[in-house]
């Protein structure tokens, strides 16, 4: 059960990443690139969990997750820096 | 283990921040994509919160499957929104 | 109404870019500007602009949030033209003149700026509130 859910999760995360990538191409806003990278990382994380049969408690798992969420945080920070500059 | 808890706690904060911002954005602009997006990030926040809970409770309580399922559902909502609402 | 080919004044251009997201917002703002002291609800604006009441509500609230309209909370929110600064008042006056004389370039400007769903997603993460 768990490997199936993880595999499906990885696929869905990767799909989200792909759509964000496309949004980056059409808006030229690097905000979306960062989101895409974040979701690809999360997909990879889930994929690796499938192979490891752990519960996401291995160190690699949470460092990767941390990086993924820091990317989102970075996207938000960068968006507001450029927003201030524009006005 | 403290590191794992802090990392996941940070993820909860980031995810819930995204959820709140997207919720407000949805109320402001009415864009359907934002509706599915805020639900997704709320779900991811919840999943990370349950991960923290999982670390803090003993081995009798295992929230692993619930967490994975919630994450999968949340991301599916996002992908649904991304694919159908982005022209 | 003449069709003037000369460019829209820079300050009006900037004002539109920063403060208006759609033609409905433009017309809503100018409607309230024209009507000076009129206290307007979403229902009233919806009738005048031929849009739905929820859409009018969104437009009015957005304009109020950006400091262009004053809002009073009665049974329903009631909006009035009320720019927060003298500069905004000046720009809206300018905008009104441009609208009378150069309608087509103005609407073209706004339409080219129609926010896609993707842009609205990114906009949601702006903490400052302007579009």
PDB file of C-alpha atoms in Angstrom:
ATOM      1  CA  UNK A   1       0.000   0.000   0.000  1.00  0.00           C
ATOM      2  CA  UNK A   2       2.619   2.467   1.098  1.00  0.00           C
ATOM      3  CA  UNK A   3       4.926   2.056  -1.905  1.00  0.00           C
ATOM      4  CA  UNK A   4       1.974   2.592  -4.221  1.00  0.00           C
ATOM      5  CA  UNK A   5       0.945   5.772  -2.432  1.00  0.00           C
ATOM      6  CA  UNK A   6       4.512   7.022  -2.427  1.00  0.00           C
ATOM      7  CA  UNK A   7       4.957   6.242  -6.091  1.00  0.00           C
ATOM      8  CA  UNK A   8       1.705   7.982  -6.962  1.00  0.00           C
ATOM      9  CA  UNK A   9       2.771  10.901  -4.781  1.00  0.00           C
ATOM     10  CA  UNK A  10       6.099  11.164  -6.565  1.00  0.00           C
ATOM     11  CA  UNK A  11       4.399  11.148  -9.949  1.00  0.00           C
ATOM     12  CA  UNK A  12       1.868  13.804  -8.962  1.00  0.00           C
ATOM     13  CA  UNK A  13       4.552  16.044  -7.431  1.00  0.00           C
ATOM     14  CA  UNK A  14       6.656  15.713 -10.583  1.00  0.00           C
ATOM     15  CA  UNK A  15       3.619  16.586 -12.684  1.00  0.00           C
ATOM     16  CA  UNK A  16       3.026  19.698 -10.595  1.00  0.00           C
ATOM     17  CA  UNK A  17       6.689  20.569 -11.076  1.00  0.00           C
ATOM     18  CA  UNK A  18       6.315  20.249 -14.833  1.00  0.00           C
ATOM     19  CA  UNK A  19       3.329  22.575 -14.903  1.00  0.00           C
ATOM     20  CA  UNK A  20       5.191  25.135 -12.789  1.00  0.00           C
ATOM     21  CA  UNK A  21       8.061  24.843 -15.256  1.00  0.00           C
ATOM     22  CA  UNK A  22       5.677  25.654 -18.075  1.00  0.00           C
ATOM     23  CA  UNK A  23       4.328  28.618 -16.141  1.00  0.00           C
ATOM     24  CA  UNK A  24       7.903  29.835 -15.750  1.00  0.00           C
ATOM     25  CA  UNK A  25       8.352  29.692 -19.509  1.00  0.00           C
ATOM     26  CA  UNK A  26       5.184  31.600 -20.241  1.00  0.00           C
ATOM     27  CA  UNK A  27       5.551  34.305 -17.585  1.00  0.00           C
ATOM     28  CA  UNK A  28       9.371  34.551 -17.392  1.00  0.00           C
ATOM     29  CA  UNK A  29       8.840  34.875 -13.643  1.00  0.00           C
ATOM     30  CA  UNK A  30      11.524  32.973 -11.776  1.00  0.00           C
ATOM     31  CA  UNK A  31       9.032  32.559  -8.956  1.00  0.00           C
ATOM     32  CA  UNK A  32       7.657  29.564 -10.856  1.00  0.00           C
ATOM     33  CA  UNK A  33      11.085  28.087 -11.496  1.00  0.00           C
ATOM     34  CA  UNK A  34      11.661  27.940  -7.761  1.00  0.00           C
ATOM     35  CA  UNK A  35       8.294  26.296  -7.190  1.00  0.00           C
ATOM     36  CA  UNK A  36       9.047  23.795  -9.954  1.00  0.00           C
ATOM     37  CA  UNK A  37      12.391  22.899  -8.356  1.00  0.00           C
ATOM     38  CA  UNK A  38      10.743  22.561  -4.979  1.00  0.00           C
ATOM     39  CA  UNK A  39       8.161  20.123  -6.273  1.00  0.00           C
ATOM     40  CA  UNK A  40      10.740  18.131  -8.245  1.00  0.00           C
ATOM     41  CA  UNK A  41      12.748  17.794  -5.038  1.00  0.00           C
ATOM     42  CA  UNK A  42       9.694  16.630  -3.166  1.00  0.00           C
ATOM     43  CA  UNK A  43       8.963  14.123  -5.949  1.00  0.00           C
ATOM     44  CA  UNK A  44      12.511  12.810  -5.781  1.00  0.00           C
ATOM     45  CA  UNK A  45      12.233  12.577  -2.011  1.00  0.00           C
ATOM     46  CA  UNK A  46       9.109  10.482  -2.261  1.00  0.00           C
ATOM     47  CA  UNK A  47      10.650   8.344  -4.973  1.00  0.00           C
ATOM     48  CA  UNK A  48      13.662   7.641  -2.816  1.00  0.00           C
ATOM     49  CA  UNK A  49      11.451   6.739   0.128  1.00  0.00           C
ATOM     50  CA  UNK A  50       9.816   4.095  -2.015  1.00  0.00           C
ATOM     51  CA  UNK A  51      13.157   2.478  -2.643  1.00  0.00           C
ATOM     52  CA  UNK A  52      14.253   2.723   0.980  1.00  0.00           C
ATOM     53  CA  UNK A  53      11.136   1.419   2.734  1.00  0.00           C
ATOM     54  CA  UNK A  54      11.694   3.894   5.542  1.00  0.00           C
ATOM     55  CA  UNK A  55       9.111   6.203   6.972  1.00  0.00           C
ATOM     56  CA  UNK A  56      10.596   9.449   5.798  1.00  0.00           C
ATOM     57  CA  UNK A  57      12.630   9.542   8.959  1.00  0.00           C
ATOM     58  CA  UNK A  58      16.033   9.051   7.401  1.00  0.00           C
ATOM     59  CA  UNK A  59      18.135  12.241   7.546  1.00  0.00           C
ATOM     60  CA  UNK A  60      18.336  12.628   3.758  1.00  0.00           C
ATOM     61  CA  UNK A  61      14.596  12.703   3.756  1.00  0.00           C
ATOM     62  CA  UNK A  62      14.127  15.715   5.948  1.00  0.00           C
ATOM     63  CA  UNK A  63      17.085  17.689   4.580  1.00  0.00           C
ATOM     64  CA  UNK A  64      15.662  17.304   1.097  1.00  0.00           C
ATOM     65  CA  UNK A  65      12.254  18.324   2.354  1.00  0.00           C
ATOM     66  CA  UNK A  66      13.857  21.315   4.104  1.00  0.00           C
ATOM     67  CA  UNK A  67      15.524  22.375   0.862  1.00  0.00           C
ATOM     68  CA  UNK A  68      12.272  21.998  -1.008  1.00  0.00           C
ATOM     69  CA  UNK A  69      10.422  24.251   1.425  1.00  0.00           C
ATOM     70  CA  UNK A  70      13.289  26.742   1.597  1.00  0.00           C
ATOM     71  CA  UNK A  71      12.964  27.056  -2.176  1.00  0.00           C
ATOM     72  CA  UNK A  72       9.326  28.038  -1.707  1.00  0.00           C
ATOM     73  CA  UNK A  73      10.315  30.513   0.978  1.00  0.00           C
ATOM     74  CA  UNK A  74      12.989  31.926  -1.339  1.00  0.00           C
ATOM     75  CA  UNK A  75      10.396  32.300  -4.097  1.00  0.00           C
ATOM     76  CA  UNK A  76       8.155  34.327  -1.777  1.00  0.00           C
ATOM     77  CA  UNK A  77      11.009  36.521  -0.548  1.00  0.00           C
ATOM     78  CA  UNK A  78      12.293  37.201  -4.066  1.00  0.00           C
ATOM     79  CA  UNK A  79       8.814  38.036  -5.310  1.00  0.00           C
ATOM     80  CA  UNK A  80       8.391  40.675  -2.637  1.00  0.00           C
ATOM     81  CA  UNK A  81      11.822  42.167  -3.189  1.00  0.00           C
ATOM     82  CA  UNK A  82      11.118  42.766  -6.856  1.00  0.00           C
ATOM     83  CA  UNK A  83       7.571  43.928  -6.101  1.00  0.00           C
ATOM     84  CA  UNK A  84       8.941  46.656  -3.853  1.00  0.00           C
ATOM     85  CA  UNK A  85      11.460  47.679  -6.490  1.00  0.00           C
ATOM     86  CA  UNK A  86       8.784  48.003  -9.158  1.00  0.00           C
ATOM     87  CA  UNK A  87       6.856  50.544  -7.119  1.00  0.00           C
TER      88      UNK A  87
ATOM     89  CA  UNK B   1      15.098  13.797  16.187  1.00  0.00           C
ATOM     90  CA  UNK B   2      14.929  17.435  17.276  1.00  0.00           C
ATOM     91  CA  UNK B   3      16.229  18.392  13.869  1.00  0.00           C
ATOM     92  CA  UNK B   4      13.539  16.340  12.187  1.00  0.00           C
ATOM     93  CA  UNK B   5      10.862  17.981  14.322  1.00  0.00           C
ATOM     94  CA  UNK B   6      12.192  21.498  13.651  1.00  0.00           C
ATOM     95  CA  UNK B   7      12.463  20.905   9.932  1.00  0.00           C
ATOM     96  CA  UNK B   8       8.926  19.617   9.718  1.00  0.00           C
ATOM     97  CA  UNK B   9       7.703  22.453  11.926  1.00  0.00           C
ATOM     98  CA  UNK B  10       9.273  24.921   9.511  1.00  0.00           C
ATOM     99  CA  UNK B  11       7.560  23.117   6.658  1.00  0.00           C
ATOM    100  CA  UNK B  12       4.243  23.488   8.466  1.00  0.00           C
ATOM    101  CA  UNK B  13       4.794  27.243   8.738  1.00  0.00           C
ATOM    102  CA  UNK B  14       5.777  27.671   5.104  1.00  0.00           C
ATOM    103  CA  UNK B  15       2.915  25.517   3.837  1.00  0.00           C
ATOM    104  CA  UNK B  16       0.330  27.290   5.987  1.00  0.00           C
ATOM    105  CA  UNK B  17       1.705  30.691   4.943  1.00  0.00           C
ATOM    106  CA  UNK B  18       1.237  29.682   1.323  1.00  0.00           C
ATOM    107  CA  UNK B  19      -2.253  28.414   2.101  1.00  0.00           C
ATOM    108  CA  UNK B  20      -3.255  31.690   3.736  1.00  0.00           C
ATOM    109  CA  UNK B  21      -1.777  33.850   0.951  1.00  0.00           C
ATOM    110  CA  UNK B  22      -3.417  31.757  -1.740  1.00  0.00           C
ATOM    111  CA  UNK B  23      -6.729  31.781   0.138  1.00  0.00           C
ATOM    112  CA  UNK B  24      -6.630  35.580   0.306  1.00  0.00           C
ATOM    113  CA  UNK B  25      -5.615  35.728  -3.342  1.00  0.00           C
ATOM    114  CA  UNK B  26      -8.540  33.495  -4.231  1.00  0.00           C
ATOM    115  CA  UNK B  27     -10.975  35.714  -2.320  1.00  0.00           C
ATOM    116  CA  UNK B  28      -9.547  38.773  -4.057  1.00  0.00           C
ATOM    117  CA  UNK B  29      -9.393  37.549  -7.624  1.00  0.00           C
ATOM    118  CA  UNK B  30     -11.770  34.593  -7.744  1.00  0.00           C
ATOM    119  CA  UNK B  31      -9.271  32.564  -9.803  1.00  0.00           C
ATOM    120  CA  UNK B  32     -10.158  28.870  -9.457  1.00  0.00           C
ATOM    121  CA  UNK B  33      -6.513  27.809  -9.592  1.00  0.00           C
ATOM    122  CA  UNK B  34      -5.942  29.585  -6.295  1.00  0.00           C
ATOM    123  CA  UNK B  35      -8.833  27.701  -4.716  1.00  0.00           C
ATOM    124  CA  UNK B  36      -7.266  24.314  -5.435  1.00  0.00           C
ATOM    125  CA  UNK B  37      -3.834  25.657  -4.540  1.00  0.00           C
ATOM    126  CA  UNK B  38      -4.755  26.872  -1.088  1.00  0.00           C
ATOM    127  CA  UNK B  39      -6.400  23.557  -0.330  1.00  0.00           C
ATOM    128  CA  UNK B  40      -3.220  21.768  -1.443  1.00  0.00           C
ATOM    129  CA  UNK B  41      -0.934  23.805   0.779  1.00  0.00           C
ATOM    130  CA  UNK B  42      -3.322  23.489   3.703  1.00  0.00           C
ATOM    131  CA  UNK B  43      -3.170  19.718   3.191  1.00  0.00           C
ATOM    132  CA  UNK B  44       0.625  19.727   2.966  1.00  0.00           C
ATOM    133  CA  UNK B  45       0.755  21.795   6.144  1.00  0.00           C
ATOM    134  CA  UNK B  46      -1.497  19.287   7.854  1.00  0.00           C
ATOM    135  CA  UNK B  47       0.637  16.373   6.642  1.00  0.00           C
ATOM    136  CA  UNK B  48       3.766  18.016   8.031  1.00  0.00           C
ATOM    137  CA  UNK B  49       1.968  18.747  11.286  1.00  0.00           C
ATOM    138  CA  UNK B  50       1.052  15.075  11.558  1.00  0.00           C
ATOM    139  CA  UNK B  51       4.702  14.222  10.893  1.00  0.00           C
ATOM    140  CA  UNK B  52       5.696  16.306  13.895  1.00  0.00           C
ATOM    141  CA  UNK B  53       2.986  14.578  15.919  1.00  0.00           C
ATOM    142  CA  UNK B  54       4.289  11.231  14.740  1.00  0.00           C
ATOM    143  CA  UNK B  55       7.749  12.017  16.085  1.00  0.00           C
ATOM    144  CA  UNK B  56       6.340  13.109  19.406  1.00  0.00           C
ATOM    145  CA  UNK B  57       4.055  10.150  20.005  1.00  0.00           C
ATOM    146  CA  UNK B  58       5.339   6.703  20.694  1.00  0.00           C
ATOM    147  CA  UNK B  59       5.508   3.725  18.363  1.00  0.00           C
ATOM    148  CA  UNK B  60       1.942   2.673  19.241  1.00  0.00           C
ATOM    149  CA  UNK B  61       0.616   5.548  17.166  1.00  0.00           C
ATOM    150  CA  UNK B  62       1.776   5.516  13.566  1.00  0.00           C
ATOM    151  CA  UNK B  63       0.401   8.232  11.354  1.00  0.00           C
ATOM    152  CA  UNK B  64       2.548   7.315   8.386  1.00  0.00           C
ATOM    153  CA  UNK B  65      -0.149   6.064   6.046  1.00  0.00           C
ATOM    154  CA  UNK B  66      -2.453   8.949   6.913  1.00  0.00           C
ATOM    155  CA  UNK B  67       0.306  11.475   6.227  1.00  0.00           C
ATOM    156  CA  UNK B  68       1.216   9.960   2.913  1.00  0.00           C
ATOM    157  CA  UNK B  69      -2.414   9.800   1.843  1.00  0.00           C
ATOM    158  CA  UNK B  70      -3.102  13.409   2.799  1.00  0.00           C
ATOM    159  CA  UNK B  71      -0.024  14.552   0.908  1.00  0.00           C
ATOM    160  CA  UNK B  72      -1.091  12.607  -2.147  1.00  0.00           C
ATOM    161  CA  UNK B  73      -4.628  14.007  -2.029  1.00  0.00           C
ATOM    162  CA  UNK B  74      -3.400  17.558  -1.493  1.00  0.00           C
ATOM    163  CA  UNK B  75      -1.009  17.422  -4.428  1.00  0.00           C
ATOM    164  CA  UNK B  76      -3.674  15.849  -6.616  1.00  0.00           C
ATOM    165  CA  UNK B  77      -5.946  18.827  -5.930  1.00  0.00           C
ATOM    166  CA  UNK B  78      -3.132  21.163  -6.950  1.00  0.00           C
ATOM    167  CA  UNK B  79      -2.409  19.287 -10.150  1.00  0.00           C
ATOM    168  CA  UNK B  80      -6.121  19.221 -10.957  1.00  0.00           C
ATOM    169  CA  UNK B  81      -6.212  22.997 -10.591  1.00  0.00           C
ATOM    170  CA  UNK B  82      -2.981  23.530 -12.504  1.00  0.00           C
ATOM    171  CA  UNK B  83      -4.061  21.462 -15.459  1.00  0.00           C
ATOM    172  CA  UNK B  84      -7.669  22.546 -15.798  1.00  0.00           C
ATOM    173  CA  UNK B  85      -7.486  26.151 -14.766  1.00  0.00           C
ATOM    174  CA  UNK B  86      -4.294  27.244 -16.512  1.00  0.00           C
ATOM    175  CA  UNK B  87      -4.903  27.849 -20.168  1.00  0.00           C
TER     176      UNK B  87
ATOM    177  CA  UNK C   1     -15.047  60.958 -29.072  1.00  0.00           C
ATOM    178  CA  UNK C   2     -11.913  61.341 -31.141  1.00  0.00           C
ATOM    179  CA  UNK C   3      -9.584  58.482 -31.806  1.00  0.00           C
ATOM    180  CA  UNK C   4      -6.282  59.997 -30.832  1.00  0.00           C
ATOM    181  CA  UNK C   5      -3.173  58.108 -31.873  1.00  0.00           C
ATOM    182  CA  UNK C   6      -0.780  59.934 -29.572  1.00  0.00           C
ATOM    183  CA  UNK C   7       0.532  57.940 -26.623  1.00  0.00           C
ATOM    184  CA  UNK C   8      -1.053  57.909 -23.207  1.00  0.00           C
ATOM    185  CA  UNK C   9       0.756  60.177 -20.722  1.00  0.00           C
ATOM    186  CA  UNK C  10       3.408  58.307 -18.775  1.00  0.00           C
ATOM    187  CA  UNK C  11       1.946  59.003 -15.367  1.00  0.00           C
ATOM    188  CA  UNK C  12      -1.474  57.718 -16.411  1.00  0.00           C
ATOM    189  CA  UNK C  13       0.185  54.662 -17.920  1.00  0.00           C
ATOM    190  CA  UNK C  14       1.976  54.005 -14.635  1.00  0.00           C
ATOM    191  CA  UNK C  15      -1.198  54.583 -12.663  1.00  0.00           C
ATOM    192  CA  UNK C  16      -3.116  52.062 -14.763  1.00  0.00           C
ATOM    193  CA  UNK C  17      -0.293  49.502 -14.561  1.00  0.00           C
ATOM    194  CA  UNK C  18      -0.092  49.732 -10.811  1.00  0.00           C
ATOM    195  CA  UNK C  19      -3.657  50.290  -9.697  1.00  0.00           C
ATOM    196  CA  UNK C  20      -5.965  48.673 -12.222  1.00  0.00           C
ATOM    197  CA  UNK C  21      -6.194  45.054 -13.178  1.00  0.00           C
ATOM    198  CA  UNK C  22      -9.112  45.024 -15.579  1.00  0.00           C
ATOM    199  CA  UNK C  23     -11.379  47.144 -17.748  1.00  0.00           C
ATOM    200  CA  UNK C  24     -14.178  46.521 -15.234  1.00  0.00           C
ATOM    201  CA  UNK C  25     -12.048  48.089 -12.512  1.00  0.00           C
ATOM    202  CA  UNK C  26     -11.283  51.030 -14.790  1.00  0.00           C
ATOM    203  CA  UNK C  27     -14.948  51.629 -15.535  1.00  0.00           C
ATOM    204  CA  UNK C  28     -15.943  51.098 -11.923  1.00  0.00           C
ATOM    205  CA  UNK C  29     -13.418  53.658 -10.736  1.00  0.00           C
ATOM    206  CA  UNK C  30     -14.423  56.199 -13.364  1.00  0.00           C
ATOM    207  CA  UNK C  31     -18.124  55.630 -12.655  1.00  0.00           C
ATOM    208  CA  UNK C  32     -17.624  56.502  -8.998  1.00  0.00           C
ATOM    209  CA  UNK C  33     -15.274  59.349  -9.923  1.00  0.00           C
ATOM    210  CA  UNK C  34     -17.922  60.840 -12.234  1.00  0.00           C
ATOM    211  CA  UNK C  35     -20.592  60.498  -9.589  1.00  0.00           C
ATOM    212  CA  UNK C  36     -18.489  62.214  -6.881  1.00  0.00           C
ATOM    213  CA  UNK C  37     -20.592  61.859  -3.732  1.00  0.00           C
ATOM    214  CA  UNK C  38     -22.512  58.777  -4.815  1.00  0.00           C
ATOM    215  CA  UNK C  39     -22.559  55.962  -2.290  1.00  0.00           C
ATOM    216  CA  UNK C  40     -22.512  52.794  -4.276  1.00  0.00           C
ATOM    217  CA  UNK C  41     -23.133  49.161  -3.422  1.00  0.00           C
ATOM    218  CA  UNK C  42     -21.978  46.184  -5.434  1.00  0.00           C
ATOM    219  CA  UNK C  43     -25.528  45.680  -6.700  1.00  0.00           C
ATOM    220  CA  UNK C  44     -25.692  49.225  -8.042  1.00  0.00           C
ATOM    221  CA  UNK C  45     -22.349  48.974  -9.782  1.00  0.00           C
ATOM    222  CA  UNK C  46     -23.291  45.591 -11.247  1.00  0.00           C
ATOM    223  CA  UNK C  47     -26.323  47.159 -12.889  1.00  0.00           C
ATOM    224  CA  UNK C  48     -24.318  50.015 -14.378  1.00  0.00           C
ATOM    225  CA  UNK C  49     -21.463  47.914 -15.663  1.00  0.00           C
ATOM    226  CA  UNK C  50     -23.493  44.905 -16.774  1.00  0.00           C
ATOM    227  CA  UNK C  51     -21.489  42.511 -14.637  1.00  0.00           C
ATOM    228  CA  UNK C  52     -22.562  40.143 -11.886  1.00  0.00           C
ATOM    229  CA  UNK C  53     -22.896  41.437  -8.326  1.00  0.00           C
ATOM    230  CA  UNK C  54     -20.126  39.193  -6.933  1.00  0.00           C
ATOM    231  CA  UNK C  55     -17.751  40.452  -9.607  1.00  0.00           C
ATOM    232  CA  UNK C  56     -18.712  44.057  -8.797  1.00  0.00           C
ATOM    233  CA  UNK C  57     -18.059  43.337  -5.132  1.00  0.00           C
ATOM    234  CA  UNK C  58     -14.600  42.016  -5.919  1.00  0.00           C
ATOM    235  CA  UNK C  59     -13.827  45.084  -8.039  1.00  0.00           C
ATOM    236  CA  UNK C  60     -15.060  47.548  -5.420  1.00  0.00           C
ATOM    237  CA  UNK C  61     -13.186  45.847  -2.628  1.00  0.00           C
ATOM    238  CA  UNK C  62      -9.979  45.749  -4.666  1.00  0.00           C
ATOM    239  CA  UNK C  63     -10.224  49.449  -5.521  1.00  0.00           C
ATOM    240  CA  UNK C  64     -10.891  50.259  -1.876  1.00  0.00           C
ATOM    241  CA  UNK C  65      -7.944  48.147  -0.719  1.00  0.00           C
ATOM    242  CA  UNK C  66      -5.693  50.069  -3.084  1.00  0.00           C
ATOM    243  CA  UNK C  67      -6.740  53.406  -1.637  1.00  0.00           C
ATOM    244  CA  UNK C  68      -8.967  54.641  -4.443  1.00  0.00           C
ATOM    245  CA  UNK C  69     -12.357  54.260  -2.835  1.00  0.00           C
ATOM    246  CA  UNK C  70     -13.694  54.875   0.645  1.00  0.00           C
ATOM    247  CA  UNK C  71     -15.822  52.123   2.156  1.00  0.00           C
ATOM    248  CA  UNK C  72     -18.459  52.204   4.875  1.00  0.00           C
ATOM    249  CA  UNK C  73     -19.775  49.070   6.447  1.00  0.00           C
ATOM    250  CA  UNK C  74     -23.543  49.211   6.651  1.00  0.00           C
ATOM    251  CA  UNK C  75     -25.834  46.277   5.998  1.00  0.00           C
ATOM    252  CA  UNK C  76     -23.658  45.723   2.973  1.00  0.00           C
ATOM    253  CA  UNK C  77     -20.391  47.513   2.202  1.00  0.00           C
ATOM    254  CA  UNK C  78     -21.007  50.914   0.631  1.00  0.00           C
ATOM    255  CA  UNK C  79     -18.346  52.517  -1.535  1.00  0.00           C
ATOM    256  CA  UNK C  80     -17.643  56.098  -2.498  1.00  0.00           C
ATOM    257  CA  UNK C  81     -14.962  57.754  -4.596  1.00  0.00           C
ATOM    258  CA  UNK C  82     -12.286  58.608  -2.040  1.00  0.00           C
ATOM    259  CA  UNK C  83      -8.637  58.546  -3.093  1.00  0.00           C
ATOM    260  CA  UNK C  84      -6.287  58.282  -0.182  1.00  0.00           C
ATOM    261  CA  UNK C  85      -3.800  60.841  -1.463  1.00  0.00           C
ATOM    262  CA  UNK C  86      -3.979  64.005  -3.525  1.00  0.00           C
ATOM    263  CA  UNK C  87      -1.728  62.361  -6.092  1.00  0.00           C
ATOM    264  CA  UNK C  88      -4.190  59.517  -6.603  1.00  0.00           C
ATOM    265  CA  UNK C  89      -6.968  62.061  -7.053  1.00  0.00           C
ATOM    266  CA  UNK C  90      -4.891  63.910  -9.632  1.00  0.00           C
ATOM    267  CA  UNK C  91      -4.083  60.694 -11.487  1.00  0.00           C
ATOM    268  CA  UNK C  92      -7.710  59.619 -11.535  1.00  0.00           C
ATOM    269  CA  UNK C  93      -8.689  63.012 -12.969  1.00  0.00           C
ATOM    270  CA  UNK C  94      -6.034  62.546 -15.658  1.00  0.00           C
ATOM    271  CA  UNK C  95      -7.271  59.042 -16.288  1.00  0.00           C
ATOM    272  CA  UNK C  96     -10.783  60.317 -16.740  1.00  0.00           C
ATOM    273  CA  UNK C  97      -9.610  62.742 -19.428  1.00  0.00           C
ATOM    274  CA  UNK C  98      -7.635  60.072 -21.215  1.00  0.00           C
ATOM    275  CA  UNK C  99     -10.642  57.780 -21.110  1.00  0.00           C
ATOM    276  CA  UNK C 100     -12.774  60.381 -22.860  1.00  0.00           C
ATOM    277  CA  UNK C 101     -10.277  60.942 -25.645  1.00  0.00           C
ATOM    278  CA  UNK C 102      -8.199  57.809 -26.010  1.00  0.00           C
ATOM    279  CA  UNK C 103     -10.454  54.981 -25.054  1.00  0.00           C
ATOM    280  CA  UNK C 104      -9.069  52.414 -27.457  1.00  0.00           C
ATOM    281  CA  UNK C 105      -5.356  52.623 -26.552  1.00  0.00           C
ATOM    282  CA  UNK C 106      -6.343  52.590 -22.890  1.00  0.00           C
ATOM    283  CA  UNK C 107      -8.426  49.438 -23.079  1.00  0.00           C
ATOM    284  CA  UNK C 108      -5.767  47.842 -25.238  1.00  0.00           C
ATOM    285  CA  UNK C 109      -3.233  48.634 -22.530  1.00  0.00           C
ATOM    286  CA  UNK C 110      -5.355  46.991 -19.880  1.00  0.00           C
ATOM    287  CA  UNK C 111      -6.219  43.965 -21.981  1.00  0.00           C
ATOM    288  CA  UNK C 112      -2.575  43.326 -22.690  1.00  0.00           C
ATOM    289  CA  UNK C 113      -2.177  43.220 -18.957  1.00  0.00           C
ATOM    290  CA  UNK C 114      -4.957  40.783 -18.190  1.00  0.00           C
ATOM    291  CA  UNK C 115      -3.575  38.611 -15.482  1.00  0.00           C
ATOM    292  CA  UNK C 116      -3.567  34.962 -16.346  1.00  0.00           C
ATOM    293  CA  UNK C 117      -4.349  32.380 -13.703  1.00  0.00           C
ATOM    294  CA  UNK C 118      -0.602  31.790 -13.372  1.00  0.00           C
ATOM    295  CA  UNK C 119       0.054  35.473 -12.757  1.00  0.00           C
ATOM    296  CA  UNK C 120      -2.748  35.592 -10.196  1.00  0.00           C
ATOM    297  CA  UNK C 121      -1.119  32.646  -8.430  1.00  0.00           C
ATOM    298  CA  UNK C 122       2.152  34.579  -8.228  1.00  0.00           C
ATOM    299  CA  UNK C 123       0.339  37.809  -7.319  1.00  0.00           C
ATOM    300  CA  UNK C 124      -1.171  36.104  -4.281  1.00  0.00           C
ATOM    301  CA  UNK C 125       2.324  35.910  -2.784  1.00  0.00           C
ATOM    302  CA  UNK C 126       2.811  39.670  -2.962  1.00  0.00           C
ATOM    303  CA  UNK C 127       2.528  40.891   0.576  1.00  0.00           C
ATOM    304  CA  UNK C 128       1.977  44.507  -0.393  1.00  0.00           C
ATOM    305  CA  UNK C 129      -1.527  44.335  -1.851  1.00  0.00           C
ATOM    306  CA  UNK C 130      -1.180  46.224  -5.112  1.00  0.00           C
ATOM    307  CA  UNK C 131      -1.528  44.175  -8.298  1.00  0.00           C
TER     308      UNK C 131
END
